[in-house]
Amino acid sequence: MATCYRWWAVPLTISLLALADGVHLVAIAALCYLLGGHASYVKAGVFLAGLMATHFAGGLVLLVGWGWVAWSPPGWWAAVEWAVVATLVVLVVVRIRRGLSWSTFRPPRTLTIPAVFLAGVGVSLADLAVDLPYHIAAARIVDAAPTLAGQLGWLVYYHALYAMPMVAAALAYVVAARRVTALSSAS
């Protein structure tokens, strides 16, 4: 049953939640990593497609009301998240200490398209259960739109905004990488 909101409250809430949720640091790091290699645009696009498709499917499950998907993660899950963050920090520190030679930054050529797609699926699956902005947005969508068609419309809108920060970060990486390469070639 729809609650009475001001006309702008639902779009504003959904927009802000989607943009905040789209600052997905693991996905952004993976996109930047993929953009440094062979067939980079294709692989980055396939990764993003896997991520988005899984995230959208998770949203459908949330909208239909499968409350069991929103499980509380086990206690050890926080240790896994911190281990991933610590590993990324160590890799960045090692990278900076070795120098920022962009010509040596390349993912392996053997990274296949299906593997990249599955990596996107995996990153999204690992995040869905604890994705608080997404769970809040799903609750707002269900409350604001009584029909499945209306809910799907809001979900599509959410995902259009959700992708923006990741795509913007990937584009910024591409521009920065080109400038660094041009500057290092000139000197």
PDB file of C-alpha atoms in Angstrom:
ATOM      1  CA  MET A   1       0.000   0.000   0.000  1.00  0.00           C
ATOM      2  CA  ALA A   2       1.460   3.320  -1.075  1.00  0.00           C
ATOM      3  CA  THR A   3       2.273   5.862   1.568  1.00  0.00           C
ATOM      4  CA  CYS A   4       1.560   9.517   0.830  1.00  0.00           C
ATOM      5  CA  TYR A   5       4.839  11.233  -0.130  1.00  0.00           C
ATOM      6  CA  ARG A   6       5.509  14.594  -1.597  1.00  0.00           C
ATOM      7  CA  TRP A   7       5.851  14.202  -5.362  1.00  0.00           C
ATOM      8  CA  TRP A   8       9.620  14.732  -5.258  1.00  0.00           C
ATOM      9  CA  ALA A   9      10.472  12.556  -2.253  1.00  0.00           C
ATOM     10  CA  VAL A  10      10.568   9.185  -3.996  1.00  0.00           C
ATOM     11  CA  PRO A  11      12.601  10.299  -7.061  1.00  0.00           C
ATOM     12  CA  LEU A  12      15.045  12.162  -4.826  1.00  0.00           C
ATOM     13  CA  THR A  13      15.439   9.232  -2.441  1.00  0.00           C
ATOM     14  CA  ILE A  14      15.859   6.687  -5.237  1.00  0.00           C
ATOM     15  CA  SER A  15      18.314   8.954  -7.084  1.00  0.00           C
ATOM     16  CA  LEU A  16      20.522   9.602  -4.071  1.00  0.00           C
ATOM     17  CA  LEU A  17      20.516   5.948  -3.037  1.00  0.00           C
ATOM     18  CA  ALA A  18      21.390   4.821  -6.571  1.00  0.00           C
ATOM     19  CA  LEU A  19      24.254   7.286  -6.934  1.00  0.00           C
ATOM     20  CA  ALA A  20      25.657   6.408  -3.503  1.00  0.00           C
ATOM     21  CA  ASP A  21      25.334   2.699  -4.253  1.00  0.00           C
ATOM     22  CA  GLY A  22      27.083   3.216  -7.597  1.00  0.00           C
ATOM     23  CA  VAL A  23      30.275   4.292  -5.852  1.00  0.00           C
ATOM     24  CA  HIS A  24      31.149   0.607  -5.770  1.00  0.00           C
ATOM     25  CA  LEU A  25      34.888   0.672  -5.128  1.00  0.00           C
ATOM     26  CA  VAL A  26      35.561  -2.969  -5.955  1.00  0.00           C
ATOM     27  CA  ALA A  27      33.699  -2.663  -9.258  1.00  0.00           C
ATOM     28  CA  ILE A  28      35.481   0.588 -10.095  1.00  0.00           C
ATOM     29  CA  ALA A  29      38.866  -0.968  -9.306  1.00  0.00           C
ATOM     30  CA  ALA A  30      38.024  -3.995 -11.471  1.00  0.00           C
ATOM     31  CA  LEU A  31      36.932  -1.755 -14.351  1.00  0.00           C
ATOM     32  CA  CYS A  32      40.154   0.257 -14.150  1.00  0.00           C
ATOM     33  CA  TYR A  33      42.168  -2.959 -14.015  1.00  0.00           C
ATOM     34  CA  LEU A  34      40.407  -4.324 -17.080  1.00  0.00           C
ATOM     35  CA  LEU A  35      40.842  -1.056 -18.958  1.00  0.00           C
ATOM     36  CA  GLY A  36      44.600  -1.503 -18.688  1.00  0.00           C
ATOM     37  CA  GLY A  37      44.728  -4.638 -20.824  1.00  0.00           C
ATOM     38  CA  HIS A  38      44.038  -6.290 -24.166  1.00  0.00           C
ATOM     39  CA  ALA A  39      40.483  -5.808 -25.538  1.00  0.00           C
ATOM     40  CA  SER A  40      39.991  -3.518 -22.576  1.00  0.00           C
ATOM     41  CA  TYR A  41      36.745  -1.804 -23.576  1.00  0.00           C
ATOM     42  CA  VAL A  42      35.066  -5.089 -24.430  1.00  0.00           C
ATOM     43  CA  LYS A  43      36.154  -6.744 -21.196  1.00  0.00           C
ATOM     44  CA  ALA A  44      35.200  -3.732 -19.079  1.00  0.00           C
ATOM     45  CA  GLY A  45      31.794  -3.662 -20.780  1.00  0.00           C
ATOM     46  CA  VAL A  46      31.266  -7.384 -20.239  1.00  0.00           C
ATOM     47  CA  PHE A  47      32.265  -7.063 -16.578  1.00  0.00           C
ATOM     48  CA  LEU A  48      29.830  -4.180 -16.126  1.00  0.00           C
ATOM     49  CA  ALA A  49      27.093  -6.172 -17.910  1.00  0.00           C
ATOM     50  CA  GLY A  50      27.598  -9.111 -15.541  1.00  0.00           C
ATOM     51  CA  LEU A  51      27.562  -6.804 -12.546  1.00  0.00           C
ATOM     52  CA  MET A  52      24.460  -4.919 -13.676  1.00  0.00           C
ATOM     53  CA  ALA A  53      22.507  -8.014 -14.740  1.00  0.00           C
ATOM     54  CA  THR A  54      23.101  -9.669 -11.385  1.00  0.00           C
ATOM     55  CA  HIS A  55      22.307  -6.491  -9.472  1.00  0.00           C
ATOM     56  CA  PHE A  56      19.075  -6.060 -11.445  1.00  0.00           C
ATOM     57  CA  ALA A  57      18.079  -9.698 -10.864  1.00  0.00           C
ATOM     58  CA  GLY A  58      18.725  -9.224  -7.155  1.00  0.00           C
ATOM     59  CA  GLY A  59      16.477  -6.179  -7.245  1.00  0.00           C
ATOM     60  CA  LEU A  60      13.711  -8.211  -8.839  1.00  0.00           C
ATOM     61  CA  VAL A  61      14.002 -10.735  -6.039  1.00  0.00           C
ATOM     62  CA  LEU A  62      13.861  -7.931  -3.466  1.00  0.00           C
ATOM     63  CA  LEU A  63      10.831  -6.378  -5.111  1.00  0.00           C
ATOM     64  CA  VAL A  64       8.948  -9.654  -5.253  1.00  0.00           C
ATOM     65  CA  GLY A  65       9.446  -9.935  -1.533  1.00  0.00           C
ATOM     66  CA  TRP A  66      11.930 -12.688  -0.977  1.00  0.00           C
ATOM     67  CA  GLY A  67      12.969 -11.430   2.429  1.00  0.00           C
ATOM     68  CA  TRP A  68      15.344 -14.344   2.913  1.00  0.00           C
ATOM     69  CA  VAL A  69      17.741 -12.774   0.387  1.00  0.00           C
ATOM     70  CA  ALA A  70      18.398  -9.952   2.829  1.00  0.00           C
ATOM     71  CA  TRP A  71      20.186 -12.303   5.211  1.00  0.00           C
ATOM     72  CA  SER A  72      22.555 -11.040   7.804  1.00  0.00           C
ATOM     73  CA  PRO A  73      26.077 -11.919   6.778  1.00  0.00           C
ATOM     74  CA  PRO A  74      28.037 -14.248   9.041  1.00  0.00           C
ATOM     75  CA  GLY A  75      30.571 -12.733  11.406  1.00  0.00           C
ATOM     76  CA  TRP A  76      33.534 -13.789   9.291  1.00  0.00           C
ATOM     77  CA  TRP A  77      32.223 -11.790   6.291  1.00  0.00           C
ATOM     78  CA  ALA A  78      33.572  -8.539   7.747  1.00  0.00           C
ATOM     79  CA  ALA A  79      37.030 -10.124   7.882  1.00  0.00           C
ATOM     80  CA  VAL A  80      36.754 -11.016   4.175  1.00  0.00           C
ATOM     81  CA  GLU A  81      35.764  -7.451   3.303  1.00  0.00           C
ATOM     82  CA  TRP A  82      38.643  -6.001   5.315  1.00  0.00           C
ATOM     83  CA  ALA A  83      41.049  -8.488   3.738  1.00  0.00           C
ATOM     84  CA  VAL A  84      39.977  -7.323   0.281  1.00  0.00           C
ATOM     85  CA  VAL A  85      40.398  -3.672   1.261  1.00  0.00           C
ATOM     86  CA  ALA A  86      43.797  -4.366   2.873  1.00  0.00           C
ATOM     87  CA  THR A  87      44.952  -6.254  -0.228  1.00  0.00           C
ATOM     88  CA  LEU A  88      43.921  -3.364  -2.466  1.00  0.00           C
ATOM     89  CA  VAL A  89      45.720  -0.869  -0.218  1.00  0.00           C
ATOM     90  CA  VAL A  90      48.880  -3.002  -0.249  1.00  0.00           C
ATOM     91  CA  LEU A  91      48.732  -3.282  -4.040  1.00  0.00           C
ATOM     92  CA  VAL A  92      48.330   0.486  -4.379  1.00  0.00           C
ATOM     93  CA  VAL A  93      51.249   1.134  -2.014  1.00  0.00           C
ATOM     94  CA  VAL A  94      53.453  -1.362  -3.873  1.00  0.00           C
ATOM     95  CA  ARG A  95      52.419   0.211  -7.164  1.00  0.00           C
ATOM     96  CA  ILE A  96      53.263   3.705  -5.953  1.00  0.00           C
ATOM     97  CA  ARG A  97      56.609   2.615  -4.494  1.00  0.00           C
ATOM     98  CA  ARG A  98      57.580   0.973  -7.792  1.00  0.00           C
ATOM     99  CA  GLY A  99      56.617   4.102  -9.706  1.00  0.00           C
ATOM    100  CA  LEU A 100      53.676   4.850 -11.884  1.00  0.00           C
ATOM    101  CA  SER A 101      54.878   3.241 -15.092  1.00  0.00           C
ATOM    102  CA  TRP A 102      51.584   2.741 -16.894  1.00  0.00           C
ATOM    103  CA  SER A 103      53.153   0.689 -19.658  1.00  0.00           C
ATOM    104  CA  THR A 104      53.671  -2.268 -17.267  1.00  0.00           C
ATOM    105  CA  PHE A 105      50.104  -2.206 -15.948  1.00  0.00           C
ATOM    106  CA  ARG A 106      48.363  -4.939 -17.922  1.00  0.00           C
ATOM    107  CA  PRO A 107      45.918  -7.675 -17.007  1.00  0.00           C
ATOM    108  CA  PRO A 108      46.791 -11.088 -18.436  1.00  0.00           C
ATOM    109  CA  ARG A 109      45.794 -11.704 -22.063  1.00  0.00           C
ATOM    110  CA  THR A 110      44.302 -15.033 -21.038  1.00  0.00           C
ATOM    111  CA  LEU A 111      41.503 -13.317 -19.146  1.00  0.00           C
ATOM    112  CA  THR A 112      38.530 -14.606 -21.147  1.00  0.00           C
ATOM    113  CA  ILE A 113      35.229 -12.881 -21.785  1.00  0.00           C
ATOM    114  CA  PRO A 114      33.222 -15.511 -19.832  1.00  0.00           C
ATOM    115  CA  ALA A 115      35.641 -15.175 -16.899  1.00  0.00           C
ATOM    116  CA  VAL A 116      35.221 -11.402 -16.928  1.00  0.00           C
ATOM    117  CA  PHE A 117      31.414 -11.750 -17.027  1.00  0.00           C
ATOM    118  CA  LEU A 118      31.500 -14.210 -14.116  1.00  0.00           C
ATOM    119  CA  ALA A 119      33.747 -11.827 -12.195  1.00  0.00           C
ATOM    120  CA  GLY A 120      31.077  -9.133 -12.592  1.00  0.00           C
ATOM    121  CA  VAL A 121      28.430 -11.582 -11.403  1.00  0.00           C
ATOM    122  CA  GLY A 122      30.584 -12.570  -8.425  1.00  0.00           C
ATOM    123  CA  VAL A 123      31.307  -8.994  -7.383  1.00  0.00           C
ATOM    124  CA  SER A 124      27.606  -8.179  -7.498  1.00  0.00           C
ATOM    125  CA  LEU A 125      26.573 -11.345  -5.632  1.00  0.00           C
ATOM    126  CA  ALA A 126      29.102 -10.643  -2.885  1.00  0.00           C
ATOM    127  CA  ASP A 127      27.589  -7.205  -2.410  1.00  0.00           C
ATOM    128  CA  LEU A 128      23.850  -7.849  -2.718  1.00  0.00           C
ATOM    129  CA  ALA A 129      23.166  -9.235   0.742  1.00  0.00           C
ATOM    130  CA  VAL A 130      24.713  -6.273   2.533  1.00  0.00           C
ATOM    131  CA  ASP A 131      23.840  -3.552   0.015  1.00  0.00           C
ATOM    132  CA  LEU A 132      21.934  -1.285   2.388  1.00  0.00           C
ATOM    133  CA  PRO A 133      21.150   1.500  -0.136  1.00  0.00           C
ATOM    134  CA  TYR A 134      19.666  -1.090  -2.488  1.00  0.00           C
ATOM    135  CA  HIS A 135      17.514  -2.649   0.212  1.00  0.00           C
ATOM    136  CA  ILE A 136      16.222   0.780   1.251  1.00  0.00           C
ATOM    137  CA  ALA A 137      15.545   1.699  -2.377  1.00  0.00           C
ATOM    138  CA  ALA A 138      13.651  -1.568  -2.925  1.00  0.00           C
ATOM    139  CA  ALA A 139      11.468  -0.808   0.081  1.00  0.00           C
ATOM    140  CA  ARG A 140      10.772   2.714  -1.221  1.00  0.00           C
ATOM    141  CA  ILE A 141      10.010   1.389  -4.710  1.00  0.00           C
ATOM    142  CA  VAL A 142       7.565  -1.206  -3.412  1.00  0.00           C
ATOM    143  CA  ASP A 143       5.913   1.451  -1.260  1.00  0.00           C
ATOM    144  CA  ALA A 144       5.718   4.032  -4.070  1.00  0.00           C
ATOM    145  CA  ALA A 145       4.597   1.798  -6.949  1.00  0.00           C
ATOM    146  CA  PRO A 146       1.752  -0.652  -6.313  1.00  0.00           C
ATOM    147  CA  THR A 147       2.093  -2.428  -9.677  1.00  0.00           C
ATOM    148  CA  LEU A 148       4.919  -4.647 -10.882  1.00  0.00           C
ATOM    149  CA  ALA A 149       5.226  -2.517 -14.035  1.00  0.00           C
ATOM    150  CA  GLY A 150       5.701   0.618 -11.950  1.00  0.00           C
ATOM    151  CA  GLN A 151       8.240  -1.140  -9.750  1.00  0.00           C
ATOM    152  CA  LEU A 152      10.177  -2.318 -12.807  1.00  0.00           C
ATOM    153  CA  GLY A 153      10.224   1.240 -14.100  1.00  0.00           C
ATOM    154  CA  TRP A 154      11.725   2.494 -10.862  1.00  0.00           C
ATOM    155  CA  LEU A 155      14.220  -0.384 -10.873  1.00  0.00           C
ATOM    156  CA  VAL A 156      15.371   0.518 -14.397  1.00  0.00           C
ATOM    157  CA  TYR A 157      15.689   4.162 -13.306  1.00  0.00           C
ATOM    158  CA  TYR A 158      17.689   3.106 -10.245  1.00  0.00           C
ATOM    159  CA  HIS A 159      20.105   1.087 -12.374  1.00  0.00           C
ATOM    160  CA  ALA A 160      20.603   3.861 -14.901  1.00  0.00           C
ATOM    161  CA  LEU A 161      21.816   6.053 -12.043  1.00  0.00           C
ATOM    162  CA  TYR A 162      23.640   3.195 -10.305  1.00  0.00           C
ATOM    163  CA  ALA A 163      25.881   2.722 -13.348  1.00  0.00           C
ATOM    164  CA  MET A 164      26.825   6.397 -13.644  1.00  0.00           C
ATOM    165  CA  PRO A 165      29.527   6.628 -10.933  1.00  0.00           C
ATOM    166  CA  MET A 166      31.203   3.440 -12.156  1.00  0.00           C
ATOM    167  CA  VAL A 167      31.164   4.545 -15.794  1.00  0.00           C
ATOM    168  CA  ALA A 168      32.352   8.036 -14.841  1.00  0.00           C
ATOM    169  CA  ALA A 169      35.259   6.608 -12.832  1.00  0.00           C
ATOM    170  CA  ALA A 170      36.210   4.293 -15.712  1.00  0.00           C
ATOM    171  CA  LEU A 171      36.128   7.213 -18.157  1.00  0.00           C
ATOM    172  CA  ALA A 172      38.224   9.317 -15.796  1.00  0.00           C
ATOM    173  CA  TYR A 173      40.727   6.467 -15.644  1.00  0.00           C
ATOM    174  CA  VAL A 174      40.897   6.252 -19.447  1.00  0.00           C
ATOM    175  CA  VAL A 175      41.464  10.010 -19.750  1.00  0.00           C
ATOM    176  CA  ALA A 176      44.065  10.032 -16.957  1.00  0.00           C
ATOM    177  CA  ALA A 177      45.905   7.019 -18.372  1.00  0.00           C
ATOM    178  CA  ARG A 178      46.162   8.673 -21.779  1.00  0.00           C
ATOM    179  CA  ARG A 179      47.465  11.900 -20.255  1.00  0.00           C
ATOM    180  CA  VAL A 180      50.028  10.108 -18.098  1.00  0.00           C
ATOM    181  CA  THR A 181      51.169   8.069 -21.115  1.00  0.00           C
ATOM    182  CA  ALA A 182      51.459  11.230 -23.210  1.00  0.00           C
ATOM    183  CA  LEU A 183      53.379  13.053 -20.473  1.00  0.00           C
ATOM    184  CA  SER A 184      55.755  10.140 -19.897  1.00  0.00           C
ATOM    185  CA  SER A 185      56.380   9.813 -23.644  1.00  0.00           C
ATOM    186  CA  ALA A 186      57.160  13.520 -23.945  1.00  0.00           C
ATOM    187  CA  SER A 187      59.816  13.479 -21.225  1.00  0.00           C
TER     188      SER A 187
END
